[in-house]
XYZ file of C-alpha atoms in Angstrom:
501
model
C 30.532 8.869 16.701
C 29.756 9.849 20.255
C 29.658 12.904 22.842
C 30.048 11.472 26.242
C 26.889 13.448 28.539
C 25.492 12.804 31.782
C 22.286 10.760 31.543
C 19.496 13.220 31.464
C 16.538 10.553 29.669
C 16.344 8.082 27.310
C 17.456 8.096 23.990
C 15.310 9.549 21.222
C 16.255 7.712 18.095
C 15.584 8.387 15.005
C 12.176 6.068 14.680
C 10.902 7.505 17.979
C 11.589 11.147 16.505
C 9.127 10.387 13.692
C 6.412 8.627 16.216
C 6.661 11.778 17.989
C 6.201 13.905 15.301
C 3.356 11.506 14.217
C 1.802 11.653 17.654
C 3.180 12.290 21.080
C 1.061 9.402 22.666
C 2.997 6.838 20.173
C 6.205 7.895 20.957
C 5.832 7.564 25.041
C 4.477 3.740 24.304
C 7.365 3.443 22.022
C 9.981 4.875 24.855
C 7.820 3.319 27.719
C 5.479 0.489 27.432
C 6.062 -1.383 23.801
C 3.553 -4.326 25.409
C 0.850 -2.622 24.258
C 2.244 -2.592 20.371
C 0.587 -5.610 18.196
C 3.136 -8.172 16.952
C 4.577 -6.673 13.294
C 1.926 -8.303 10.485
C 2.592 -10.034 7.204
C 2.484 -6.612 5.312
C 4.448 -5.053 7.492
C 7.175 -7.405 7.492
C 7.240 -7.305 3.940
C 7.523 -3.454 3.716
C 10.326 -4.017 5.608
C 11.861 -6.758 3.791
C 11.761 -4.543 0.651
C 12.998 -1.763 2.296
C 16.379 -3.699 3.166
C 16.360 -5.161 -0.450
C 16.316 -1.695 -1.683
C 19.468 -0.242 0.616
C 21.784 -3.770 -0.459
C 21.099 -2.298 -4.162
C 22.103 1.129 -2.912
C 25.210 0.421 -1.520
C 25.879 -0.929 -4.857
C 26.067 2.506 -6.005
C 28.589 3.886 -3.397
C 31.685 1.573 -4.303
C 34.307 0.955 -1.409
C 31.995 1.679 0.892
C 32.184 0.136 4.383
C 29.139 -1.841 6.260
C 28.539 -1.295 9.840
C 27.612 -4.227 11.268
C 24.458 -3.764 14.054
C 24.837 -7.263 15.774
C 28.077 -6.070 17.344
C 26.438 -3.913 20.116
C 26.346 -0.142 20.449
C 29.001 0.988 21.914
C 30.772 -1.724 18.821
C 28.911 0.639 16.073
C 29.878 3.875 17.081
C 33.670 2.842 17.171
C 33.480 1.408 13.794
C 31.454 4.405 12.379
C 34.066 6.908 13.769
C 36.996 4.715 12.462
C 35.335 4.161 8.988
C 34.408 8.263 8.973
C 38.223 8.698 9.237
C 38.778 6.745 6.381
C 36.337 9.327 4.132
C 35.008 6.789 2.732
C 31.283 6.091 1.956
C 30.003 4.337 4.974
C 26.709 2.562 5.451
C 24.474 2.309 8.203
C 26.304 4.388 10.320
C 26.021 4.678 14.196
C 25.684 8.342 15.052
C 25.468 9.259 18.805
C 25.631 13.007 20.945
C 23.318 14.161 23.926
C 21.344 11.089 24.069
C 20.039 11.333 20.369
C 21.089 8.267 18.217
C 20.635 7.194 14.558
C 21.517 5.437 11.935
C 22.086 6.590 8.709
C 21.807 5.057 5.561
C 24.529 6.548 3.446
C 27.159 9.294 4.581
C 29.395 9.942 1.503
C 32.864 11.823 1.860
C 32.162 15.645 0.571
C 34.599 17.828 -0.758
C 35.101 18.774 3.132
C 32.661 17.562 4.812
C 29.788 14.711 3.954
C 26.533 14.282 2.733
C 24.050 12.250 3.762
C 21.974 9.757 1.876
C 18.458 8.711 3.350
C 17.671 5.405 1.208
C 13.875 5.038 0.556
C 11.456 2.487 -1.133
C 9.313 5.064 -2.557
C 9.007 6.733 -5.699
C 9.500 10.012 -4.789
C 10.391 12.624 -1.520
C 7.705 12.810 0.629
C 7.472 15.337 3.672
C 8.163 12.522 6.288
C 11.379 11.808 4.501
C 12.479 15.750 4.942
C 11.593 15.465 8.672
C 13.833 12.100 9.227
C 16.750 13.498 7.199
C 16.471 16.711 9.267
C 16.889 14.875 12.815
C 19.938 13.219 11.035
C 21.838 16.302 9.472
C 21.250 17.922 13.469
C 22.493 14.645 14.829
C 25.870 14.508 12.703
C 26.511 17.963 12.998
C 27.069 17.860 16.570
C 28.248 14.704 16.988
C 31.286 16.110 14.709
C 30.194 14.927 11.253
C 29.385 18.005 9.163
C 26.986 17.726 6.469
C 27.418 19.491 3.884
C 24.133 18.001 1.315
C 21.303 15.943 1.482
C 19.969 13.780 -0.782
C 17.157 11.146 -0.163
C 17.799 8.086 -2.238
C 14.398 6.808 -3.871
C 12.797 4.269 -6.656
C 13.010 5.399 -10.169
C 9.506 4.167 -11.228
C 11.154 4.983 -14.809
C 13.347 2.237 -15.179
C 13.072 -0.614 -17.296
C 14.697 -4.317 -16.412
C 16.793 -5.346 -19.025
C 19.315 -8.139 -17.656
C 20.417 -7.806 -14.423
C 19.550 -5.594 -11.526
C 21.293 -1.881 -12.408
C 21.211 -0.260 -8.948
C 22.347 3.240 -10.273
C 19.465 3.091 -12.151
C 16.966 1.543 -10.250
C 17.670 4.220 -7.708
C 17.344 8.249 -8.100
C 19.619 10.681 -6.165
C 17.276 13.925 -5.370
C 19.325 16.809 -3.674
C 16.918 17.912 -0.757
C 19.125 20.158 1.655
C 17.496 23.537 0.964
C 14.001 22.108 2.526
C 15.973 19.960 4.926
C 17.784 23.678 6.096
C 13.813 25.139 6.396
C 13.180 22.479 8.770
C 16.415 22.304 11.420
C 15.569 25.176 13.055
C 12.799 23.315 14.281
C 13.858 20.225 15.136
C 15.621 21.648 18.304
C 12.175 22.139 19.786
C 10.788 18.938 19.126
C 13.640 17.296 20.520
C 12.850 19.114 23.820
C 8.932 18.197 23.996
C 9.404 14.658 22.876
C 11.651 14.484 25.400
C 9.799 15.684 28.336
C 6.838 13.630 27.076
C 8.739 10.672 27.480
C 9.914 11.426 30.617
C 6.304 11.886 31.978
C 4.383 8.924 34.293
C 1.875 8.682 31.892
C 1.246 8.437 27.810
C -0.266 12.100 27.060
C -3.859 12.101 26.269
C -4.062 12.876 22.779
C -7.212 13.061 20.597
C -7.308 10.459 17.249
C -7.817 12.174 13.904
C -6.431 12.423 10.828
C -2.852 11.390 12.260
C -4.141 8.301 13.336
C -3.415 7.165 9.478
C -0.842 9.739 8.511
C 2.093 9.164 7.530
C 1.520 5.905 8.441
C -0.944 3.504 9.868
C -0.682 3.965 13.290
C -0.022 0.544 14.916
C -2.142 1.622 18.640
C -5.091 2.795 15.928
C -7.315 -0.226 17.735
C -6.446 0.678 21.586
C -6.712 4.751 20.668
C -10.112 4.116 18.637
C -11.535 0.919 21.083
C -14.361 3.558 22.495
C -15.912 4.593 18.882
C -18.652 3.663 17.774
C -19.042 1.120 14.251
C -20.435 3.860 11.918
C -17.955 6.898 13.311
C -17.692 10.356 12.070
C -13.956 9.318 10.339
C -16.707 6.648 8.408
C -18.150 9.572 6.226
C -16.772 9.303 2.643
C -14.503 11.717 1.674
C -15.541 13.496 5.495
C -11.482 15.017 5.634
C -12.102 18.417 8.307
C -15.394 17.401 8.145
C -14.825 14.777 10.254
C -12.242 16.446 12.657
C -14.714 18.984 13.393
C -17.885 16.893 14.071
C -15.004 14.756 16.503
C -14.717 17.975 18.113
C -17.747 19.083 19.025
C -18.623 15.908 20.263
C -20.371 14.240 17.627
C -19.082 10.515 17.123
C -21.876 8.263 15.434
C -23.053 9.473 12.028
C -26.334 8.943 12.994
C -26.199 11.845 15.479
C -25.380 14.483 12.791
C -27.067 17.846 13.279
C -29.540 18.129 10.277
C -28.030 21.003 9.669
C -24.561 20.211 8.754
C -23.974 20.640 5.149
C -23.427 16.853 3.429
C -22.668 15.920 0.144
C -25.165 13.866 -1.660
C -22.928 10.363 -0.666
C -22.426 11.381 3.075
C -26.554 12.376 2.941
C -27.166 8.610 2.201
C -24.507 7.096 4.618
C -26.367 8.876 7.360
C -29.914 8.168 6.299
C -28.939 4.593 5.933
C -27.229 4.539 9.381
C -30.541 6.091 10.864
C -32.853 3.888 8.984
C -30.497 0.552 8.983
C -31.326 -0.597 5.543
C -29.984 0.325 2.155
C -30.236 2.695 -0.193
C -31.214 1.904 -3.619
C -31.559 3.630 -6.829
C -32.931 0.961 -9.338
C -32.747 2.794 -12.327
C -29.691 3.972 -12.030
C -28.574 0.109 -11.786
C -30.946 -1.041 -14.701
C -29.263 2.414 -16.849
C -25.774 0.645 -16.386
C -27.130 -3.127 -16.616
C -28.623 -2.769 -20.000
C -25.343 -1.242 -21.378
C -23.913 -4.481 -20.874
C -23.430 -6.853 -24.617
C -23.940 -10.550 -24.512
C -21.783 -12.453 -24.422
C -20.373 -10.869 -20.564
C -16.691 -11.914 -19.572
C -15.844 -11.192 -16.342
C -12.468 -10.928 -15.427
C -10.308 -10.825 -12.210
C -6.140 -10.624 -12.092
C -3.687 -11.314 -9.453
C -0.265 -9.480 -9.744
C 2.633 -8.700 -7.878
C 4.288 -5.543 -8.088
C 7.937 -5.952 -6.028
C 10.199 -2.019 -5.760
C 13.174 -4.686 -7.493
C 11.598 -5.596 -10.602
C 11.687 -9.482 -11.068
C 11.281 -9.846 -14.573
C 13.120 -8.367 -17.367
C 10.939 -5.438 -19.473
C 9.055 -5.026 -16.175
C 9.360 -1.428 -13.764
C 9.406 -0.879 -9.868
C 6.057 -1.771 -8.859
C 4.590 -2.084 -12.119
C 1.568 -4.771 -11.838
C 2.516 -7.868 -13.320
C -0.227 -10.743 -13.896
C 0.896 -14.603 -12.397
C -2.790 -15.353 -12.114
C -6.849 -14.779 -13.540
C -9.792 -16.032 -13.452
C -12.063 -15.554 -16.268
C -15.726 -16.395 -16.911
C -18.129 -15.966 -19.746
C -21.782 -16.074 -19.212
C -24.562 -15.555 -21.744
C -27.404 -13.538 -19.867
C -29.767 -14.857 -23.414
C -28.990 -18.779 -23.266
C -28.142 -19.014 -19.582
C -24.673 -20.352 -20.435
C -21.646 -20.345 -18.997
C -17.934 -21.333 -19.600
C -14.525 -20.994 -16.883
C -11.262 -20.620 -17.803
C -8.073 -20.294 -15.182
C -4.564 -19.736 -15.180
C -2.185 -19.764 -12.135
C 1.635 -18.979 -13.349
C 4.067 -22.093 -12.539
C 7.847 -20.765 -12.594
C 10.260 -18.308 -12.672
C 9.972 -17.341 -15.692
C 8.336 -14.336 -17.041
C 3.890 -14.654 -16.718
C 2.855 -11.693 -18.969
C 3.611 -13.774 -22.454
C 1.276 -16.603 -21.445
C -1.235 -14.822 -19.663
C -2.003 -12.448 -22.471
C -1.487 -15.728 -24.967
C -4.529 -17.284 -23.621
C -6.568 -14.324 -22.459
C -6.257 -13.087 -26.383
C -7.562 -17.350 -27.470
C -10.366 -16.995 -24.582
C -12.016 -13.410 -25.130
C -13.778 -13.464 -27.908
C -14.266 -10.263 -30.234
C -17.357 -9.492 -28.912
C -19.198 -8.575 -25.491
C -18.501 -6.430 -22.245
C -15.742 -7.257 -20.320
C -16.584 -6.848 -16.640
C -14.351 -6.298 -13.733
C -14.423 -4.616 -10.388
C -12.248 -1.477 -11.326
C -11.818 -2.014 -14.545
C -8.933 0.622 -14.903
C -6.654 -2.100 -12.797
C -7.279 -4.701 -15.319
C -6.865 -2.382 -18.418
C -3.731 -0.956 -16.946
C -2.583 -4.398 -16.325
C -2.831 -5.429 -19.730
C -1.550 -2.158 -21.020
C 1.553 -2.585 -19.078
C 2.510 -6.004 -20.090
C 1.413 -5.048 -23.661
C 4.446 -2.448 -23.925
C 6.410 -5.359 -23.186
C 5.108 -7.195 -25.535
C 4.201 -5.005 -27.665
C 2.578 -7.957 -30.560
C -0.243 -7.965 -28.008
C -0.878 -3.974 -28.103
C -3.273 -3.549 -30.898
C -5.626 -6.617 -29.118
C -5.467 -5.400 -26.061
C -6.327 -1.894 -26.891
C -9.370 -3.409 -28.875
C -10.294 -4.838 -25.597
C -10.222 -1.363 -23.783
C -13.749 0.391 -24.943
C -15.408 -3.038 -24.263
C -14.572 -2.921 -20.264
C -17.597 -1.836 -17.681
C -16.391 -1.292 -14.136
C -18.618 -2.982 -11.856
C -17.367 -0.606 -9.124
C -18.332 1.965 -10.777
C -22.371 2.090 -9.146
C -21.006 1.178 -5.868
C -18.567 4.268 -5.881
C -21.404 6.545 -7.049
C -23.701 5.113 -4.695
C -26.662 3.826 -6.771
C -26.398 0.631 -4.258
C -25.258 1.249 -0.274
C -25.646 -0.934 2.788
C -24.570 0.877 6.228
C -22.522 -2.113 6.625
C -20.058 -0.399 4.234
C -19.316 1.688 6.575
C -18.548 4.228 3.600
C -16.250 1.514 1.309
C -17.010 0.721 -1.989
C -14.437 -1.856 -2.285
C -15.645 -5.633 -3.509
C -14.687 -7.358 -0.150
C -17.476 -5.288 1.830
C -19.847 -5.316 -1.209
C -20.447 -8.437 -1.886
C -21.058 -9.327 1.810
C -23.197 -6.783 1.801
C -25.185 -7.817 -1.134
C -25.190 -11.717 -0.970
C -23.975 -12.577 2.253
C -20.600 -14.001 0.705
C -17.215 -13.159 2.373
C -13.851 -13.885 1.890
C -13.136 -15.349 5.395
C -13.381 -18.762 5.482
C -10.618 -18.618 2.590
C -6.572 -19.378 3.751
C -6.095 -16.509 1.197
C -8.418 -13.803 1.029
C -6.237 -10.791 0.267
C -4.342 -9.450 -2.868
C -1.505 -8.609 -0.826
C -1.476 -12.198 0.702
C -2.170 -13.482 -2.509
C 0.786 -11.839 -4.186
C 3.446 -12.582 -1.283
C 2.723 -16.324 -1.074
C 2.802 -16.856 -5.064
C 6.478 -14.690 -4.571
C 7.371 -17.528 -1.758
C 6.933 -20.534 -3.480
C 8.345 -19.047 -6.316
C 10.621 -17.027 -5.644
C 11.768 -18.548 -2.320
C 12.696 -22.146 -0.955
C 9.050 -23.513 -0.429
C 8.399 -27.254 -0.917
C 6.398 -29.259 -2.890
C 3.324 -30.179 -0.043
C 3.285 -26.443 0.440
C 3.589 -25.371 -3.175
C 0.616 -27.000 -3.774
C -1.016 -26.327 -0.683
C -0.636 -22.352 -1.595
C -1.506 -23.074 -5.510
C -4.772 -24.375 -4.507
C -5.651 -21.618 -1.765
C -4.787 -19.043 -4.573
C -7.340 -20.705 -6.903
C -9.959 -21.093 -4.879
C -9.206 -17.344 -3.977
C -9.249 -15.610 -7.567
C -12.012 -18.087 -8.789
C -14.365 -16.378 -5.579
C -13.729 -13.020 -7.110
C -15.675 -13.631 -10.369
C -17.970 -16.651 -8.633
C -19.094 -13.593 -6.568
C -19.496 -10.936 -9.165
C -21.925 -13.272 -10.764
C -23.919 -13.226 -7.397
C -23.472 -9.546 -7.168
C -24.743 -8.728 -10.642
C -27.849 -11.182 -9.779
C -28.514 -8.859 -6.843
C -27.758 -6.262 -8.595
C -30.577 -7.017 -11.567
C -33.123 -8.182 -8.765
C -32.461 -4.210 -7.297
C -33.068 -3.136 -10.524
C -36.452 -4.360 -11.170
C -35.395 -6.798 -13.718
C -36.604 -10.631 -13.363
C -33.517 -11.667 -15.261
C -30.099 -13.528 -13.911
C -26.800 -13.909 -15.751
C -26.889 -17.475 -14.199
């Protein structure tokens, strides 16, 4: 629905409302220059493929409902919204216009007088941003001659089990949210006016990066804002939160520069000592304290899972971590042996059964099970062992046997300054034997798990279903090929003359 007004600046939708409550500088590239924007990545295409999966199950819950279609044109989707709004009938996706504000709401569901309004999210719960977007909306209908009377914000219910179909009024909570959204209107008038001035302005607004930079959301102009920092910034400090922000502010921008007398935890201490010193920091008998824990026969262990909002299989939750792929290796650190197993899921069909069918043959009842945080490979198994629950007792056998091999990186008994304060196994094991993931067509979990869901799931043929089975091989084998280099290093650091292989 529309209020005809003069043209007084461009419109501030709803997306360019949250940029500019993000950061002022995003939304004038957003309103003014959108060549400077990367083009959308993988992951972000996928985010927003799931996103529209999960409103088609929510308009499953609305029955009778009518869909505004977007290809039509504006002018097209306003009509339509203000003829289906005089049906009162639930209406999705509809076209709300007045005083050059526009946006389009998920849901708007015929109250006893008036409506409420139904923000659909892929999320498991309300977050803050989600108050802030519903709050532009509730402003927006009011005056455009939609009253709302509640709001709700539609979310995941991380609760619900597959069994059979999809059940969208299930798979989805309701969550009343208009006393918090009434806290914030009275604000929303006010950023409406700055954002709209800003965007009106000849140039973007020079704004400082910080902590907004990453919050809510990965800014996409994070590599133009940040092209002047140095490698080993301030922001690089672990856990460095106002920390950070301050030493920004006064100037400071390379670790290496801090003031001696800024207090630093014990982990920032060594990130900066290592930055000023470029070489690592070692503490070998911390390293040979958590080697010799370690039981022969070692099996190390490294899953690939996908985790879709929509669960795929039956007995599986939103975004619950569900195997399709491991590599496993068992090494004898006393006979200098060594034996591979891997499985890569083929079909639609449920993985968990087989995967835990041959991990249980494989894993013998004795020695440490290693993996690079272990508590995603015991959770793993946990989950798919409440699905099946025959498997529970085994796998909780398996439990007090794990060692995470992140754990020494985390609590920094190894560091390289080319961590640039990450702990994770991608920068690690460069770090410590020069081998990366990047010569690798897959070398991401994320990537990993979308392409297995594509030539599963989607209409992929044969050359390329094989194509994508081997790069995911060769990618999951490299995780445990290169924990066996890393624990080499690892005992070398320690002062030990012994090698698992």
């Amino acid at each position: 629905m529309s209020s005809q007004t003069s043209v007084r600046a461009p419109y501030l939708t709803k997306s360019k409302y949250m940029n500019g409550r993000q950061c002022l500088k995003l939304l004038w590239y957003a309103a003014n220059d959108t060549s400077v924007f990367p083009p959308l990545g993988a992951s972000t295409r996928a985010l927003f493929d799931q996103g529209n999966e999960i409103n088609i199950h929510a308009r499953q819950v609305f029955p009778g409902g009518i869909l505004i279609p977007q290809n039509a044109g504006f002018s097209a989707a306003l009509t339509a919204t203000r003829k289906a709004v005089e049906k009162r009938v639930p209406v999705f996706e509809a076209s709300v216009s007045h005083d050059q504000l526009f946006a389009r709401v998920d849901v708007l569901r015929p109250g006893e007088t008036g409506w409420h309004l139904i923000e659909v999210k892929s999320s498991t719960q309300v977050k803050d941003e989600h108050l802030e977007e519903v709050a532009f909306q509730k402003l927006l209908c009011d005056r455009a001659g939609i009253p709302i009377e509640k709001c709700f914000v539609m979310h995941v219910d991380n609760t619900y089990v597959r069994r059979g179909g999809v059940e969208p009024s299930k798979l989805l909570a309701l969550q009343e949210v208009t006393r918090p959204v009434g806290k914030l209107i009275g604000k929303v008038d006010g950023y409406i006016e700055e954002m709209r001035s800003r965007m009106q302005a000849p140039r973007a607004p020079d704004v400082p990066i910080g902590g907004h930079c990453n919050a809510p959301y990965a800014c996409p102009l994070k590599s133009m804002c940040w092209a002047g920092m140095p490698e080993h910034h301030v922001f690089t400090l672990k856990i460095g939160g106002s920390l950070s922000e301050e030493l920004f502010k006064a100037g400071i921008l390379d670790i290496k520069d801090i003031p001696d007398g800024i207090e630093l935890t014990p982990h920032q201490a060594i990130q900066v000592a290592c930055r000023r010193s470029e070489t690592p920091h070692v503490d070998p008998g911390s390293l040979k304290t958590f080697l010799d824990e370690w039981i022969d026969p070692l099996y190390l262990l490294d899953f690939e899972t996908l985790s879709p909002a929509v669960p795929a299989y039956d007995l599986s939750s939103p975004y619950e971590q569900v195997p399709f792929q491991y590599s496993l290796k068992r090494v004898s650190r006393k006979r200098r042996e060594d034996s591979s197993w891997e499985y890569l899921h083929e079909g639609c069909a449920d993985p968990r059964p087989e995967v835990l069918r041959r991990l249980k043959r494989e894993i013998g009842p004795e020695g440490t099970i290693i993996a690079y945080n272990s508590k995603f490979e015991i959770k793993v198994l946990r989950s798919a062992a409440v699905a099946y629950p025959e498997y529970g007792d085994w796998v909780e056998s398996l439990v007090p046997r794990f060692s995470d091999l992140y754990q020494p990186f985390r609590n920094f008994h190894y560091y390289n300054p080319s961590q640039l304060g990450s702990a994770s196994l991608k920068v690690v094991m460069p770090a410590l034997t020069g081998k990366s993931y990047s010569s690798l067509e897959i070398g991401a979990g994320d990537l990993a798990s979308r392409e297995f869901c594509r030539i599963t799931f989607g209409d992929a043929d044969d050359t390329d279903c094989r194509k994508v089975r081997d790069a995911l091989i060769r990618y999951c084998r490299q995780d445990t090929e290169g924990l066996v280099e890393v624990i080499n290093e690892m005992e070398r650091l320690s002062g030990s003359t012994r090698k698992i292989l």
